[in-house]
Each structure stands twice: as structure tokens, then as C-alpha cells.
mmCIF file of C-alpha atoms in Angstrom:
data_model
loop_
_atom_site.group_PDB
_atom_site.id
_atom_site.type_symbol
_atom_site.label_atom_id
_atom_site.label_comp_id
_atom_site.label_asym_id
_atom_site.label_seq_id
_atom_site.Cartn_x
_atom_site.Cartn_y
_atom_site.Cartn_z
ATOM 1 C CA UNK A 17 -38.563 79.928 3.902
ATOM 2 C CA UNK A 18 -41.799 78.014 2.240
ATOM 3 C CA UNK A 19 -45.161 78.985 3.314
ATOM 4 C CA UNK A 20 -46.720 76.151 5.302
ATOM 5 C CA UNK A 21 -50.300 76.519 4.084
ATOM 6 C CA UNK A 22 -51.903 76.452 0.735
ATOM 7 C CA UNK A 23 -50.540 79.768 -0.426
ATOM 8 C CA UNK A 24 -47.406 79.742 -3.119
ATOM 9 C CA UNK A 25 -44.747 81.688 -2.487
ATOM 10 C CA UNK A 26 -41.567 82.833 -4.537
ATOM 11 C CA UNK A 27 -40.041 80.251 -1.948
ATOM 12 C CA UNK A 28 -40.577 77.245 -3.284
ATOM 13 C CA UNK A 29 -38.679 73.345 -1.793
ATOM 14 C CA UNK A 30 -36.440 73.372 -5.353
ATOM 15 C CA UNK A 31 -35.730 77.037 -4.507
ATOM 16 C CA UNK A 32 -34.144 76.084 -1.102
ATOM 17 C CA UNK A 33 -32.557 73.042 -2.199
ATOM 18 C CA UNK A 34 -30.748 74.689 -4.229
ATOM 19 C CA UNK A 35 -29.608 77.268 -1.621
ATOM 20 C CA UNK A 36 -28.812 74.642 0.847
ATOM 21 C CA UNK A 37 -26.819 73.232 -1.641
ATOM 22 C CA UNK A 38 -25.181 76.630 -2.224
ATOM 23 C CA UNK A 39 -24.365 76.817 1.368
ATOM 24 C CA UNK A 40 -22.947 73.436 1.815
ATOM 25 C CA UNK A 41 -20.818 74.183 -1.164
ATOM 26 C CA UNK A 42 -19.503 77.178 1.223
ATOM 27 C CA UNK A 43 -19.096 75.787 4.147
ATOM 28 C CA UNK A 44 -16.933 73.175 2.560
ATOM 29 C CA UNK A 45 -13.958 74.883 1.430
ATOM 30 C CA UNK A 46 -13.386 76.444 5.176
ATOM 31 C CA UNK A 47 -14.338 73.706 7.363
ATOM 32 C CA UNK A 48 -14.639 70.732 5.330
ATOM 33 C CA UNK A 49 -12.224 68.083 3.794
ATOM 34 C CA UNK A 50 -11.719 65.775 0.679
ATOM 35 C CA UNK A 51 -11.621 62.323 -0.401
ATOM 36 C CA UNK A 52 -10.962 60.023 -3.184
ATOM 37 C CA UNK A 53 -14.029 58.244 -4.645
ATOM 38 C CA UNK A 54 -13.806 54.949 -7.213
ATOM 39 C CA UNK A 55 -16.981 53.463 -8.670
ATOM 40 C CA UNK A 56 -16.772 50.034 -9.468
ATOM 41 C CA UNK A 57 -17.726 49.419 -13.019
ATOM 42 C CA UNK A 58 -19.455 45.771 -13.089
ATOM 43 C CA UNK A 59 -19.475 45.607 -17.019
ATOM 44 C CA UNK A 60 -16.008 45.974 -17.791
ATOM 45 C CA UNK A 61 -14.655 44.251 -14.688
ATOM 46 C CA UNK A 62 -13.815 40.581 -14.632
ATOM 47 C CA UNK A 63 -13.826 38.640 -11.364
ATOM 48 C CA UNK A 64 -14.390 34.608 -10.464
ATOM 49 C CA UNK A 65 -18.138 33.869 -10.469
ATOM 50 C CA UNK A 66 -17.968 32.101 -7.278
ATOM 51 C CA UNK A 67 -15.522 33.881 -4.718
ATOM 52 C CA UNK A 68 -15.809 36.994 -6.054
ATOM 53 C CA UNK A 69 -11.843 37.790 -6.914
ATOM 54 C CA UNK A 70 -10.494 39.700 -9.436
ATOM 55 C CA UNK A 71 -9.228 37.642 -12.068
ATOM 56 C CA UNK A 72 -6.737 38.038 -14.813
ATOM 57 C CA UNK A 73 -6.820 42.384 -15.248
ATOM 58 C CA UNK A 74 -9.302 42.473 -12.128
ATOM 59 C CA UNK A 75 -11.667 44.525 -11.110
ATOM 60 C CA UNK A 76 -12.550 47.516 -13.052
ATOM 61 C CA UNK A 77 -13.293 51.177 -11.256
ATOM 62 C CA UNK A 78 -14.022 54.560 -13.022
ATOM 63 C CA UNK A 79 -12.223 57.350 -11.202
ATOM 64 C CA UNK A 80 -11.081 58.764 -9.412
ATOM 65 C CA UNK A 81 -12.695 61.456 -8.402
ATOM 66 C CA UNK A 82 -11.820 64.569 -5.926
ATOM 67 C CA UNK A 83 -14.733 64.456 -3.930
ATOM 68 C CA UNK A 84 -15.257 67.992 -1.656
ATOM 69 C CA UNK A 85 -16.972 66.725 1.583
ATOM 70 C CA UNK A 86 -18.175 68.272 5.042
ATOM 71 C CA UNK A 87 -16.888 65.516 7.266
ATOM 72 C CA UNK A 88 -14.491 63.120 7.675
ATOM 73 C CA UNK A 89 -14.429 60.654 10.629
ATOM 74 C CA UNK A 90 -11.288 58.154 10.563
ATOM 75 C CA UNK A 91 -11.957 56.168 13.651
ATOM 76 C CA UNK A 92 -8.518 53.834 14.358
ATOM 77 C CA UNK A 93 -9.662 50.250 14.733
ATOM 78 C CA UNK A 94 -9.223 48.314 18.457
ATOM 79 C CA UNK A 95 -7.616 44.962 18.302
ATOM 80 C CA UNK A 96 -10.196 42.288 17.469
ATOM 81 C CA UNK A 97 -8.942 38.465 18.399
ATOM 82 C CA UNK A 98 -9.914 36.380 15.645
ATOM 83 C CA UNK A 99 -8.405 32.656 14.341
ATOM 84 C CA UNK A 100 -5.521 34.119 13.149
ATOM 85 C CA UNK A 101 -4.293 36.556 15.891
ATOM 86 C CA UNK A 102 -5.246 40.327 16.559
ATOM 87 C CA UNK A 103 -7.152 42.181 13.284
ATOM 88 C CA UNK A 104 -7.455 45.721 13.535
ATOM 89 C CA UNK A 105 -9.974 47.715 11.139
ATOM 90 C CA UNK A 106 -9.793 51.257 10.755
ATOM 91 C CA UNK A 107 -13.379 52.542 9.726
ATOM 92 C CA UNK A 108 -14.826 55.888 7.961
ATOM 93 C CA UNK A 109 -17.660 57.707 8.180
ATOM 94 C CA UNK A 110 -17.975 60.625 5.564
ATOM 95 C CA UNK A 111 -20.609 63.143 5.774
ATOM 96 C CA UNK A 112 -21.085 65.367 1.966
ATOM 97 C CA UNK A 113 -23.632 66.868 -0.296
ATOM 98 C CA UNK A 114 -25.553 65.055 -2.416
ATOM 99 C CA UNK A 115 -24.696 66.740 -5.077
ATOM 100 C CA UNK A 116 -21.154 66.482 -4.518
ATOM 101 C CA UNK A 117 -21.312 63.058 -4.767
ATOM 102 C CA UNK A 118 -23.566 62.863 -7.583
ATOM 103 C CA UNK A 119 -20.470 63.925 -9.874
ATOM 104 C CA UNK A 120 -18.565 60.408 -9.619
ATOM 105 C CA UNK A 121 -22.066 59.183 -11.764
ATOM 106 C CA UNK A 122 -24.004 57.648 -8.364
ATOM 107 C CA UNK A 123 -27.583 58.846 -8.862
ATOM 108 C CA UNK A 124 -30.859 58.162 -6.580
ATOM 109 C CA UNK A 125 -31.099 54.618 -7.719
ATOM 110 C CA UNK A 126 -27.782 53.679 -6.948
ATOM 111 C CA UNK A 127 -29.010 54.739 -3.593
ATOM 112 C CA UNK A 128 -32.160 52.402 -3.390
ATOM 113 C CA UNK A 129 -30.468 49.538 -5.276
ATOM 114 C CA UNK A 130 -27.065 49.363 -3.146
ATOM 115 C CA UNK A 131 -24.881 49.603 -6.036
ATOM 116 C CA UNK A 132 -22.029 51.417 -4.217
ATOM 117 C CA UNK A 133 -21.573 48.563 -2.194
ATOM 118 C CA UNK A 134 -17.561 47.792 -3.998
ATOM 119 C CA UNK A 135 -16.857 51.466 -4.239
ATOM 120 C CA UNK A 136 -13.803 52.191 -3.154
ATOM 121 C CA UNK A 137 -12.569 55.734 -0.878
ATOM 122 C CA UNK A 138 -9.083 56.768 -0.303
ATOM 123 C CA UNK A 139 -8.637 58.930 2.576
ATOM 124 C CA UNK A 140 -5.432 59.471 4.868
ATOM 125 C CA UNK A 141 -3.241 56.850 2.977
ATOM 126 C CA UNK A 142 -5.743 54.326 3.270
ATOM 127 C CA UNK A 143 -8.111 52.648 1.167
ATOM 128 C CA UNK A 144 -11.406 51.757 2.220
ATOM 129 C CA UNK A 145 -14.665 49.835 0.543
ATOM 130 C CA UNK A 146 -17.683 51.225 1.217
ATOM 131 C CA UNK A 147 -20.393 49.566 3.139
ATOM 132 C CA UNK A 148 -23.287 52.006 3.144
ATOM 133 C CA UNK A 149 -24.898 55.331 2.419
ATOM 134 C CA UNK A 150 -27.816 57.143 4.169
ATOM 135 C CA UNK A 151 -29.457 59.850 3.468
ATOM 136 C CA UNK A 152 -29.153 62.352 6.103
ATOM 137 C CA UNK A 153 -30.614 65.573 4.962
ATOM 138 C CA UNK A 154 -33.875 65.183 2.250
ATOM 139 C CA UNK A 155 -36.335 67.935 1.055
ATOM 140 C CA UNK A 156 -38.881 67.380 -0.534
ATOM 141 C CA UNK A 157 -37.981 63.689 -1.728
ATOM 142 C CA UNK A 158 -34.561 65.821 -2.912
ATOM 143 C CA UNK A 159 -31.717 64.277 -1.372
ATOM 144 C CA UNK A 160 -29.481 66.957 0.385
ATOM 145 C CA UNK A 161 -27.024 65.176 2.723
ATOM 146 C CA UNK A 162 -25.646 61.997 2.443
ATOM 147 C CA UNK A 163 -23.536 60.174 5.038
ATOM 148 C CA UNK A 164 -21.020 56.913 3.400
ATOM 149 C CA UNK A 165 -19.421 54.419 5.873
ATOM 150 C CA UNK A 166 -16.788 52.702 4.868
ATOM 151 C CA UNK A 167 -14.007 50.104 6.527
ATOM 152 C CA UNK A 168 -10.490 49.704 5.817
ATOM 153 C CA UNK A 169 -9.103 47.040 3.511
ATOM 154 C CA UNK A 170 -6.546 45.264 4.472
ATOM 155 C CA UNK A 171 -3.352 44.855 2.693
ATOM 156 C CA UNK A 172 -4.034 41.235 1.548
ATOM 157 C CA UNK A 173 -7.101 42.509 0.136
ATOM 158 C CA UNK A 174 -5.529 45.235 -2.284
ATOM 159 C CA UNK A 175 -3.419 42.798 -4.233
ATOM 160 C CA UNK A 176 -6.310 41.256 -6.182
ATOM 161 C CA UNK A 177 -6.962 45.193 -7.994
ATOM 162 C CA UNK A 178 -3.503 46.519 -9.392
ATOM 163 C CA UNK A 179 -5.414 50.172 -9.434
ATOM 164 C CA UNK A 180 -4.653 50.473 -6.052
ATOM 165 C CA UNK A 181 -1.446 49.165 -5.487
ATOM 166 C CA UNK A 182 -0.162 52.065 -4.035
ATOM 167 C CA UNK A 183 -2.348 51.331 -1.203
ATOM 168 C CA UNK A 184 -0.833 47.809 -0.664
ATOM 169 C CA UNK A 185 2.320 49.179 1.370
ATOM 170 C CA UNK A 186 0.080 50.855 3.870
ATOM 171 C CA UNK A 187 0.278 54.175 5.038
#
């Protein structure tokens, strides 16, 4: 533990980051799960400029990549009544190390600039975008935990990306 007054110690924050990391990386393996991470890669994808579809080879993601995490939460959606009849949207909320999911390239600034926003997770036989990351765990300024919340696509969604057309026929 760091000294709280003036005094420096052998202890220092980067010294217990990286045991809390160390920990988390143990605690995974017995209690915690996995999931399946996609970045979307903007410079290599083409998509229509107005509506935001993937056109002709579609979007472009780099993965994907086994991502060890603490937590999974796959909470079934409730019927929602909308213009075309009942909707139901399955949502995920994935609690991991930051340093964990550093290794599929997201860095700090992806964090402050929202860039993960068309990441993509696959998790149970479902595929799910991403619609935001928090930081639940910081020392230091050094990002520690990291919570991602995601919601299901639906299966007239997938079509437009052929990488995940294995999703398309649902679970």
C-alpha cells in the first residue's frame, strides 16, 4: 500500500497497478469469462456517406480477438411494441481489465474520443455493437477497470457486413 503523506515508499501507484492488474489477470481464469472483440477499421472500410451502410465489400473490422474478461451480463430483452410489432433487444454489459482490452489496439484516446462506438462483441451466439465504455476502476489517472455495454443486433442488421454472417441465422 502507498504512503499517504509526503514520504516515498518502495510502494509506489505504477507499482500497484501493476499488481492489480496481476490479480485481475488471476481472478479471471477461475471466475471470469470470454468474449469476442472486432474493431472497426474506418480507413479501409467503405460505407454510404449518408445512411451509413456498408456498401459494395462493407464495413471493415480488425479481429477478432479472444478477449479474457471478469464479467459477463447477457440480460434477455422484454418485448418492446414499436410500428412494426414486438422488438426484443438482448443487451450486454461486460466488466474486464484495461489491459485486457488494450490488446485489440483501443488505447486511452479511443476512450475520450468514442471511437469504439461500431465495435462489434460476440458473446453467447450473438453479436452485439457496442454503445459505451466507462472506466470503472482508475489509479492514478491509470485506467484499471473498464466496463463496455453493448446491445444486440438484429438479424436484418448483420447482412450489410459479410464478416459476420454467421451471426445472421441467430443463435
Amino acid at each position: 500500500m502507498s504512503r499517504l503523506d509526503w514520504k516515498r515508499s518502495r510502494w509506489s501507484a505504477e507499482v500497484e497497478t501493476q499488481q492489480i492488474g496481476d490479480g485481475l489477470r488471476g481472478y479471471q481464469p477461475a471466475f471470469g469469462d470470454q468474449v469476442t472483440y472486432w474493431r472497426f477499421d474506418l480507413s479501409s472500410s467503405r460505407r454510404h456517406p449518408v445512411y451509413d451502410e456498408a456498401i459494395e465489400e462493407g464495413r471493415r473490422f480488425t479481429g477478432p480477438f479472444e478477449v479474457p474478461v471478469l464479467d459477463v451480463i447477457h440480460s434477455m430483452g422484454g418485448d418492446e411494441l414499436h410500428e412494426g410489432g414486438f422488438y426484443t433487444n438482448d443487451s450486454l454489459r461486460v466488466t474486464c481489465g484495461f489491459r485486457q482490452i488494450s490488446r485489440t489496439g483501443l488505447t486511452h484516446t479511443d476512450l475520450r474520443t468514442s471511437t469504439y462506438l461500431r465495435d462489434r462483441i460476440a458473446y453467447d451466439g450473438r453479436l452485439f455493437r457496442v454503445l459505451e465504455m466507462k472506466i470503472q476502476g482508475q489509479l492514478q489517472r491509470s485506467d484499471v477497470v473498464v466496463e463496455i455495454n453493448a446491445t444486440q443486433l438484429k438479424l436484418d442488421e448483420i447482412p450489410n457486413d459479410p464478416l459476420f454472417a454467421v451471426y445472421a441465422d441467430g443463435p
